Tab-separated table of C-alpha atoms in Angstrom:
chain	number	residue	atom	x	y	z
A	10	MET	CA	56.477	-8.399	59.540
A	11	ALA	CA	58.877	-10.156	61.955
A	12	SER	CA	62.527	-9.544	61.390
A	13	ARG	CA	64.833	-12.362	60.027
A	14	THR	CA	65.662	-14.834	62.562
A	15	PRO	CA	69.260	-14.334	63.838
A	16	SER	CA	71.923	-17.351	63.547
A	17	ARG	CA	72.133	-17.393	67.225
A	18	PRO	CA	69.442	-16.955	69.913
A	19	VAL	CA	69.411	-13.518	71.438
A	20	GLY	CA	69.719	-13.342	75.331
A	21	THR	CA	71.575	-15.266	77.969
A	22	VAL	CA	70.832	-18.353	79.972
A	23	THR	CA	68.819	-17.820	83.080
A	24	ARG	CA	69.306	-19.773	86.496
A	25	GLY	CA	66.475	-22.073	85.166
A	26	THR	CA	64.980	-22.674	88.572
A	27	THR	CA	61.060	-23.613	88.313
A	28	ASN	CA	58.633	-25.450	90.118
A	29	PRO	CA	55.238	-27.116	89.319
A	30	ASN	CA	52.301	-24.709	89.864
A	31	ARG	CA	54.607	-21.721	90.079
A	32	LEU	CA	52.881	-19.465	87.524
A	33	ARG	CA	49.420	-20.348	88.394
A	34	ARG	CA	48.272	-16.991	89.202
A	35	MET	CA	49.768	-15.407	86.176
A	36	ASP	CA	48.083	-18.306	83.962
A	37	ARG	CA	44.853	-17.749	85.499
A	38	TRP	CA	44.898	-14.021	85.091
A	39	ILE	CA	45.848	-14.756	81.426
A	40	ALA	CA	43.013	-17.066	80.827
A	41	ALA	CA	40.469	-14.675	82.413
A	42	THR	CA	41.455	-11.456	80.635
A	43	HIS	CA	42.913	-12.706	77.453
A	44	GLY	CA	40.921	-15.846	76.801
A	45	ALA	CA	38.401	-14.022	74.534
A	46	GLU	CA	41.199	-12.646	72.294
A	47	LEU	CA	42.581	-16.373	72.061
A	48	ARG	CA	38.920	-17.692	71.163
A	49	ARG	CA	38.840	-15.051	68.257
A	50	SER	CA	42.435	-15.889	66.833
A	51	ALA	CA	42.605	-18.276	63.872
A	52	ASP	CA	45.879	-19.693	65.219
A	53	PRO	CA	45.674	-19.010	69.077
A	54	PHE	CA	49.454	-20.062	70.021
A	55	ALA	CA	51.372	-18.841	72.992
A	56	VAL	CA	54.823	-18.917	73.812
A	57	ASP	CA	56.424	-19.819	77.235
A	58	LEU	CA	59.606	-17.980	76.985
A	59	GLY	CA	62.457	-19.233	79.083
A	60	TYR	CA	60.651	-22.015	80.919
A	61	GLY	CA	63.710	-23.071	82.697
A	62	ALA	CA	65.236	-26.522	83.658
A	63	ALA	CA	62.019	-28.405	83.525
A	64	PRO	CA	59.004	-27.994	81.216
A	65	TRP	CA	56.236	-27.715	83.942
A	66	THR	CA	55.155	-24.424	83.209
A	67	ALA	CA	54.801	-24.800	79.746
A	68	VAL	CA	52.678	-27.997	80.313
A	69	GLU	CA	50.501	-26.120	82.769
A	70	LEU	CA	50.001	-23.034	80.580
A	71	LEU	CA	48.461	-25.201	77.764
A	72	LEU	CA	46.080	-26.763	80.360
A	73	ARG	CA	45.013	-23.501	81.743
A	74	LEU	CA	44.806	-21.714	78.439
A	75	ARG	CA	42.564	-24.339	76.957
A	76	THR	CA	39.934	-23.787	79.586
A	77	ALA	CA	39.565	-20.471	77.871
A	78	ALA	CA	40.456	-21.442	74.389
A	79	PRO	CA	40.281	-25.158	73.571
A	80	HIS	CA	42.348	-24.744	70.433
A	81	ALA	CA	45.151	-23.050	72.046
A	82	ARG	CA	48.674	-24.281	71.626
A	83	VAL	CA	51.922	-23.519	73.454
A	84	VAL	CA	55.666	-23.548	72.188
A	85	GLY	CA	58.117	-23.504	75.175
A	86	VAL	CA	61.305	-21.446	74.034
A	87	GLU	CA	64.534	-21.888	75.781
A	88	ILE	CA	68.041	-20.593	75.154
A	89	ASP	CA	69.857	-23.465	76.642
A	90	PRO	CA	69.782	-26.483	74.174
A	91	ALA	CA	69.964	-28.898	76.930
A	92	ARG	CA	66.839	-27.900	78.547
A	93	VAL	CA	65.164	-28.189	75.138
A	94	ALA	CA	66.320	-31.623	74.844
A	95	ALA	CA	65.272	-32.440	78.230
A	96	ALA	CA	61.626	-31.114	77.636
A	97	LYS	CA	61.193	-32.915	74.094
A	98	PRO	CA	59.614	-36.207	75.895
A	99	TYR	CA	56.834	-34.036	77.303
A	100	GLU	CA	55.650	-32.752	73.649
A	101	ARG	CA	52.063	-33.719	72.843
A	102	GLU	CA	49.290	-32.521	70.801
A	103	GLY	CA	49.368	-28.591	71.088
A	104	LEU	CA	52.557	-28.299	73.023
A	105	SER	CA	56.185	-28.358	71.480
A	106	PHE	CA	59.599	-26.890	72.396
A	107	ARG	CA	62.136	-24.862	70.615
A	108	HIS	CA	65.783	-23.558	70.768
A	109	GLY	CA	65.772	-19.730	71.024
A	110	GLY	CA	65.657	-16.348	72.808
A	111	PHE	CA	64.072	-12.952	72.514
A	112	GLU	CA	63.912	-13.446	68.675
A	113	ILE	CA	61.079	-15.917	68.994
A	114	PRO	CA	62.329	-18.284	66.135
A	115	LEU	CA	58.907	-19.480	65.008
A	116	PRO	CA	56.727	-18.813	61.839
A	117	GLY	CA	53.723	-16.615	62.555
A	118	SER	CA	52.790	-14.323	65.327
A	119	PRO	CA	51.895	-15.491	68.632
A	120	SER	CA	48.776	-14.300	70.578
A	121	LEU	CA	50.470	-14.457	73.775
A	122	ILE	CA	54.046	-14.413	75.097
A	123	ARG	CA	54.672	-15.158	78.691
A	124	ALA	CA	58.268	-14.278	79.980
A	125	ALA	CA	58.400	-15.078	83.727
A	126	ASN	CA	61.493	-14.577	85.920
A	127	VAL	CA	63.437	-14.109	82.680
A	128	LEU	CA	64.621	-10.378	82.957
A	129	ARG	CA	65.377	-10.496	86.498
A	130	GLN	CA	69.061	-10.889	85.645
A	131	TYR	CA	69.166	-8.088	83.042
A	132	ASP	CA	69.974	-4.483	83.840
A	133	GLU	CA	66.938	-2.375	84.060
A	134	GLU	CA	68.321	-0.256	80.912
A	135	GLN	CA	67.852	-3.314	78.848
A	136	VAL	CA	64.238	-3.907	79.740
A	137	ALA	CA	62.629	-1.395	77.146
A	138	ALA	CA	64.636	-2.920	74.035
A	139	VAL	CA	63.472	-6.582	75.175
A	140	TRP	CA	59.880	-5.385	75.664
A	141	GLU	CA	59.825	-3.676	72.289
A	142	ARG	CA	61.653	-6.618	70.646
A	143	LEU	CA	58.969	-9.097	71.869
A	144	CYS	CA	55.881	-6.905	71.274
A	145	GLY	CA	57.142	-6.629	67.809
A	146	ARG	CA	56.513	-10.291	67.310
A	147	LEU	CA	52.913	-10.147	68.678
A	148	ALA	CA	49.990	-10.879	66.458
A	149	PRO	CA	47.388	-7.964	66.297
A	150	GLY	CA	45.533	-8.006	69.671
A	151	GLY	CA	48.425	-10.130	71.038
A	152	LEU	CA	49.743	-9.896	74.781
A	153	LEU	CA	53.136	-9.909	76.471
A	154	VAL	CA	53.027	-10.668	80.140
A	155	GLU	CA	56.355	-10.182	81.817
A	156	GLY	CA	56.842	-10.514	85.501
A	157	THR	CA	58.352	-12.149	88.378
A	158	CYS	CA	57.201	-14.439	91.296
A	159	ASP	CA	58.612	-16.276	94.297
A	160	GLU	CA	59.840	-19.876	94.036
A	161	ILE	CA	56.365	-21.485	94.833
A	162	GLY	CA	54.157	-18.840	93.268
A	163	ARG	CA	52.970	-17.165	96.528
A	164	ARG	CA	53.693	-13.436	95.174
A	165	HIS	CA	53.752	-12.397	91.782
A	166	VAL	CA	53.851	-9.157	89.853
A	167	TRP	CA	53.557	-8.727	86.183
A	168	VAL	CA	53.242	-6.141	83.316
A	169	ALA	CA	50.845	-6.703	80.437
A	170	LEU	CA	51.818	-5.094	77.164
A	171	GLY	CA	50.415	-5.078	73.706
A	172	PRO	CA	51.928	-4.239	70.459
A	173	GLU	CA	51.560	-0.733	71.303
A	174	GLY	CA	53.657	-1.293	74.603
A	175	PRO	CA	53.062	-1.530	78.332
A	176	ARG	CA	49.261	-1.327	79.399
A	177	THR	CA	48.990	-2.666	82.966
A	178	VAL	CA	50.687	-3.724	86.179
A	179	THR	CA	49.106	-6.721	88.229
A	180	PHE	CA	50.090	-7.482	91.758
A	181	ALA	CA	48.762	-11.078	92.804
A	182	THR	CA	49.419	-13.098	96.295
A	183	ARG	CA	48.196	-16.117	98.280
A	184	LEU	CA	46.478	-13.785	100.804
A	185	GLY	CA	47.241	-16.079	103.861
A	186	SER	CA	50.957	-15.745	103.238
A	187	LEU	CA	50.889	-11.622	103.221
A	188	ASP	CA	51.859	-9.317	106.158
A	189	ARG	CA	51.321	-6.060	104.084
A	190	PRO	CA	50.887	-5.400	100.269
A	191	SER	CA	54.408	-3.901	100.338
A	192	ASP	CA	55.878	-7.392	100.701
A	193	LEU	CA	55.273	-7.680	96.933
A	194	ALA	CA	57.944	-5.261	96.466
A	195	GLU	CA	60.602	-7.942	96.395
A	196	ARG	CA	58.936	-9.423	93.291
A	197	LEU	CA	58.682	-6.124	91.359
A	198	PRO	CA	59.527	-6.759	87.550
A	199	LYS	CA	63.019	-5.489	86.620
A	200	ALA	CA	61.357	-2.259	85.158
A	201	LEU	CA	60.149	-1.315	88.568
A	202	ILE	CA	62.213	-3.066	91.378
A	203	HIS	CA	64.721	-0.447	91.350
A	204	ARG	CA	62.050	2.275	91.536
A	205	ASN	CA	60.853	1.456	94.782
A	206	VAL	CA	62.303	4.529	96.339
A	207	PRO	CA	60.740	7.891	97.565
A	208	GLY	CA	59.687	10.011	94.671
A	209	GLU	CA	58.791	7.274	92.482
A	210	PRO	CA	55.055	6.242	91.660
A	211	VAL	CA	55.405	2.601	92.683
A	212	HIS	CA	56.944	3.656	95.955
A	213	ALA	CA	53.722	5.838	96.646
A	214	PHE	CA	51.390	3.033	95.397
A	215	LEU	CA	52.659	0.506	97.889
A	216	ARG	CA	52.956	2.924	100.742
A	217	ASP	CA	49.209	4.050	100.030
A	218	PHE	CA	48.350	0.282	99.573
A	219	ASP	CA	49.860	-0.498	103.146
A	220	ARG	CA	47.767	2.389	104.744
A	221	ALA	CA	44.799	0.953	103.147
A	222	TRP	CA	45.515	-2.293	104.303
A	223	ALA	CA	46.226	-1.156	107.992
A	224	ALA	CA	42.933	0.618	107.836
A	225	ALA	CA	41.024	-2.289	106.719
A	226	ALA	CA	42.266	-4.490	109.682
A	227	PRO	CA	38.940	-4.741	111.190
A	228	TYR	CA	37.864	-6.645	108.156
A	229	ALA	CA	40.455	-9.425	108.945
A	230	SER	CA	38.005	-10.960	111.433
A	231	TYR	CA	36.007	-12.040	108.216
A	232	GLY	CA	39.259	-13.413	106.533
A	233	ALA	CA	42.296	-12.138	104.562
A	234	ARG	CA	40.233	-12.052	101.251
A	235	GLN	CA	37.721	-9.622	102.676
A	236	ARG	CA	40.419	-7.309	104.248
A	237	TRP	CA	42.163	-7.260	100.880
A	238	THR	CA	39.045	-6.482	98.942
A	239	ARG	CA	38.249	-3.495	101.259
A	240	ALA	CA	41.748	-2.192	101.098
A	241	VAL	CA	41.771	-2.332	97.336
A	242	ARG	CA	38.324	-0.380	97.301
A	243	ASP	CA	39.701	2.239	99.502
A	244	LEU	CA	43.086	2.442	97.556
A	245	ALA	CA	40.878	3.078	94.329
A	246	ALA	CA	39.685	6.387	95.703
A	247	ASP	CA	43.212	7.817	94.987
A	248	TRP	CA	44.679	5.337	92.324
A	249	PRO	CA	43.177	4.258	88.861
A	250	VAL	CA	42.508	0.612	89.673
A	251	ALA	CA	41.825	-1.109	86.490
A	252	ASP	CA	40.070	-4.189	87.416
A	253	ARG	CA	36.878	-5.528	89.385
A	254	PRO	CA	36.053	-6.864	92.620
A	255	SER	CA	35.779	-10.532	90.823
A	256	ARG	CA	39.631	-10.251	90.417
A	257	TRP	CA	40.424	-8.475	93.958
A	258	ARG	CA	38.820	-11.529	95.305
A	259	GLN	CA	41.535	-13.798	93.785
A	260	GLY	CA	44.073	-11.770	95.571
A	261	GLU	CA	44.902	-9.474	92.638
A	262	VAL	CA	44.735	-5.875	91.745
A	263	THR	CA	45.626	-4.200	88.462
A	264	VAL	CA	46.576	-0.656	87.741
A	265	PRO	CA	47.311	1.225	84.350
A	266	TRP	CA	51.092	1.279	83.454
A	267	GLY	CA	51.221	4.930	83.207
A	268	ALA	CA	50.111	5.314	86.849
A	269	LEU	CA	53.473	3.353	88.059
A	270	ALA	CA	55.735	4.224	85.169
A	271	PRO	CA	59.133	5.093	86.336
A	272	ARG	CA	60.160	8.945	86.183
A	273	GLN	CA	62.652	9.961	83.905
A	274	GLY	CA	66.264	10.208	84.922
């Protein structure tokens, strides 16, 4: 059961920067991997947490989820009341906006919480508590997706979590913009971005990915997608890649959280 909603929203105001189509890679991955769970839900509602100064990401999330779950609805939650007021004119059937923060001030339990570019301003030590709080609000079988992307959505890394905790890490990119896989390091979520140093698993993963990318250079003549797919296939010889070539061809690769989780201390 969710805890009592506090009198004031939990969290701090973010920069609020956003752009149309910024979160398309994350949205498409959610629709592909979580769509079946949304369709099974009696009330498939999603929360776009910290959508920013404009409501574009919430509007787009509704459209993309409905390709997988026609009865899905989306609630945009923002800690800045002025942003909520600005978003209200965009409300429609299946889309609404509420003032709040990490407490998720809504009745019921969402099937999905998406928190993109929200935790970047927080300290690494705060992430686990936020994750736990948000996962505690999920419906059974629900999903929290928390990550970071660049301003126009070319590069994105996110962690997927269930009520039990973190499950996977996904790296996604527009392949034509990529020089090497480690370019994605600048978009690692807060739980990992300070761990991209020798001795940490995420550093070793990106190092090995760069090596696989370099070895796959002959495939570049067939296009960046073929080179990426070959590099991921080679990477899978040493790392527990969790998805299939159909996702690799989208410029993605997913690995279990346990493979990249920070070392203690």
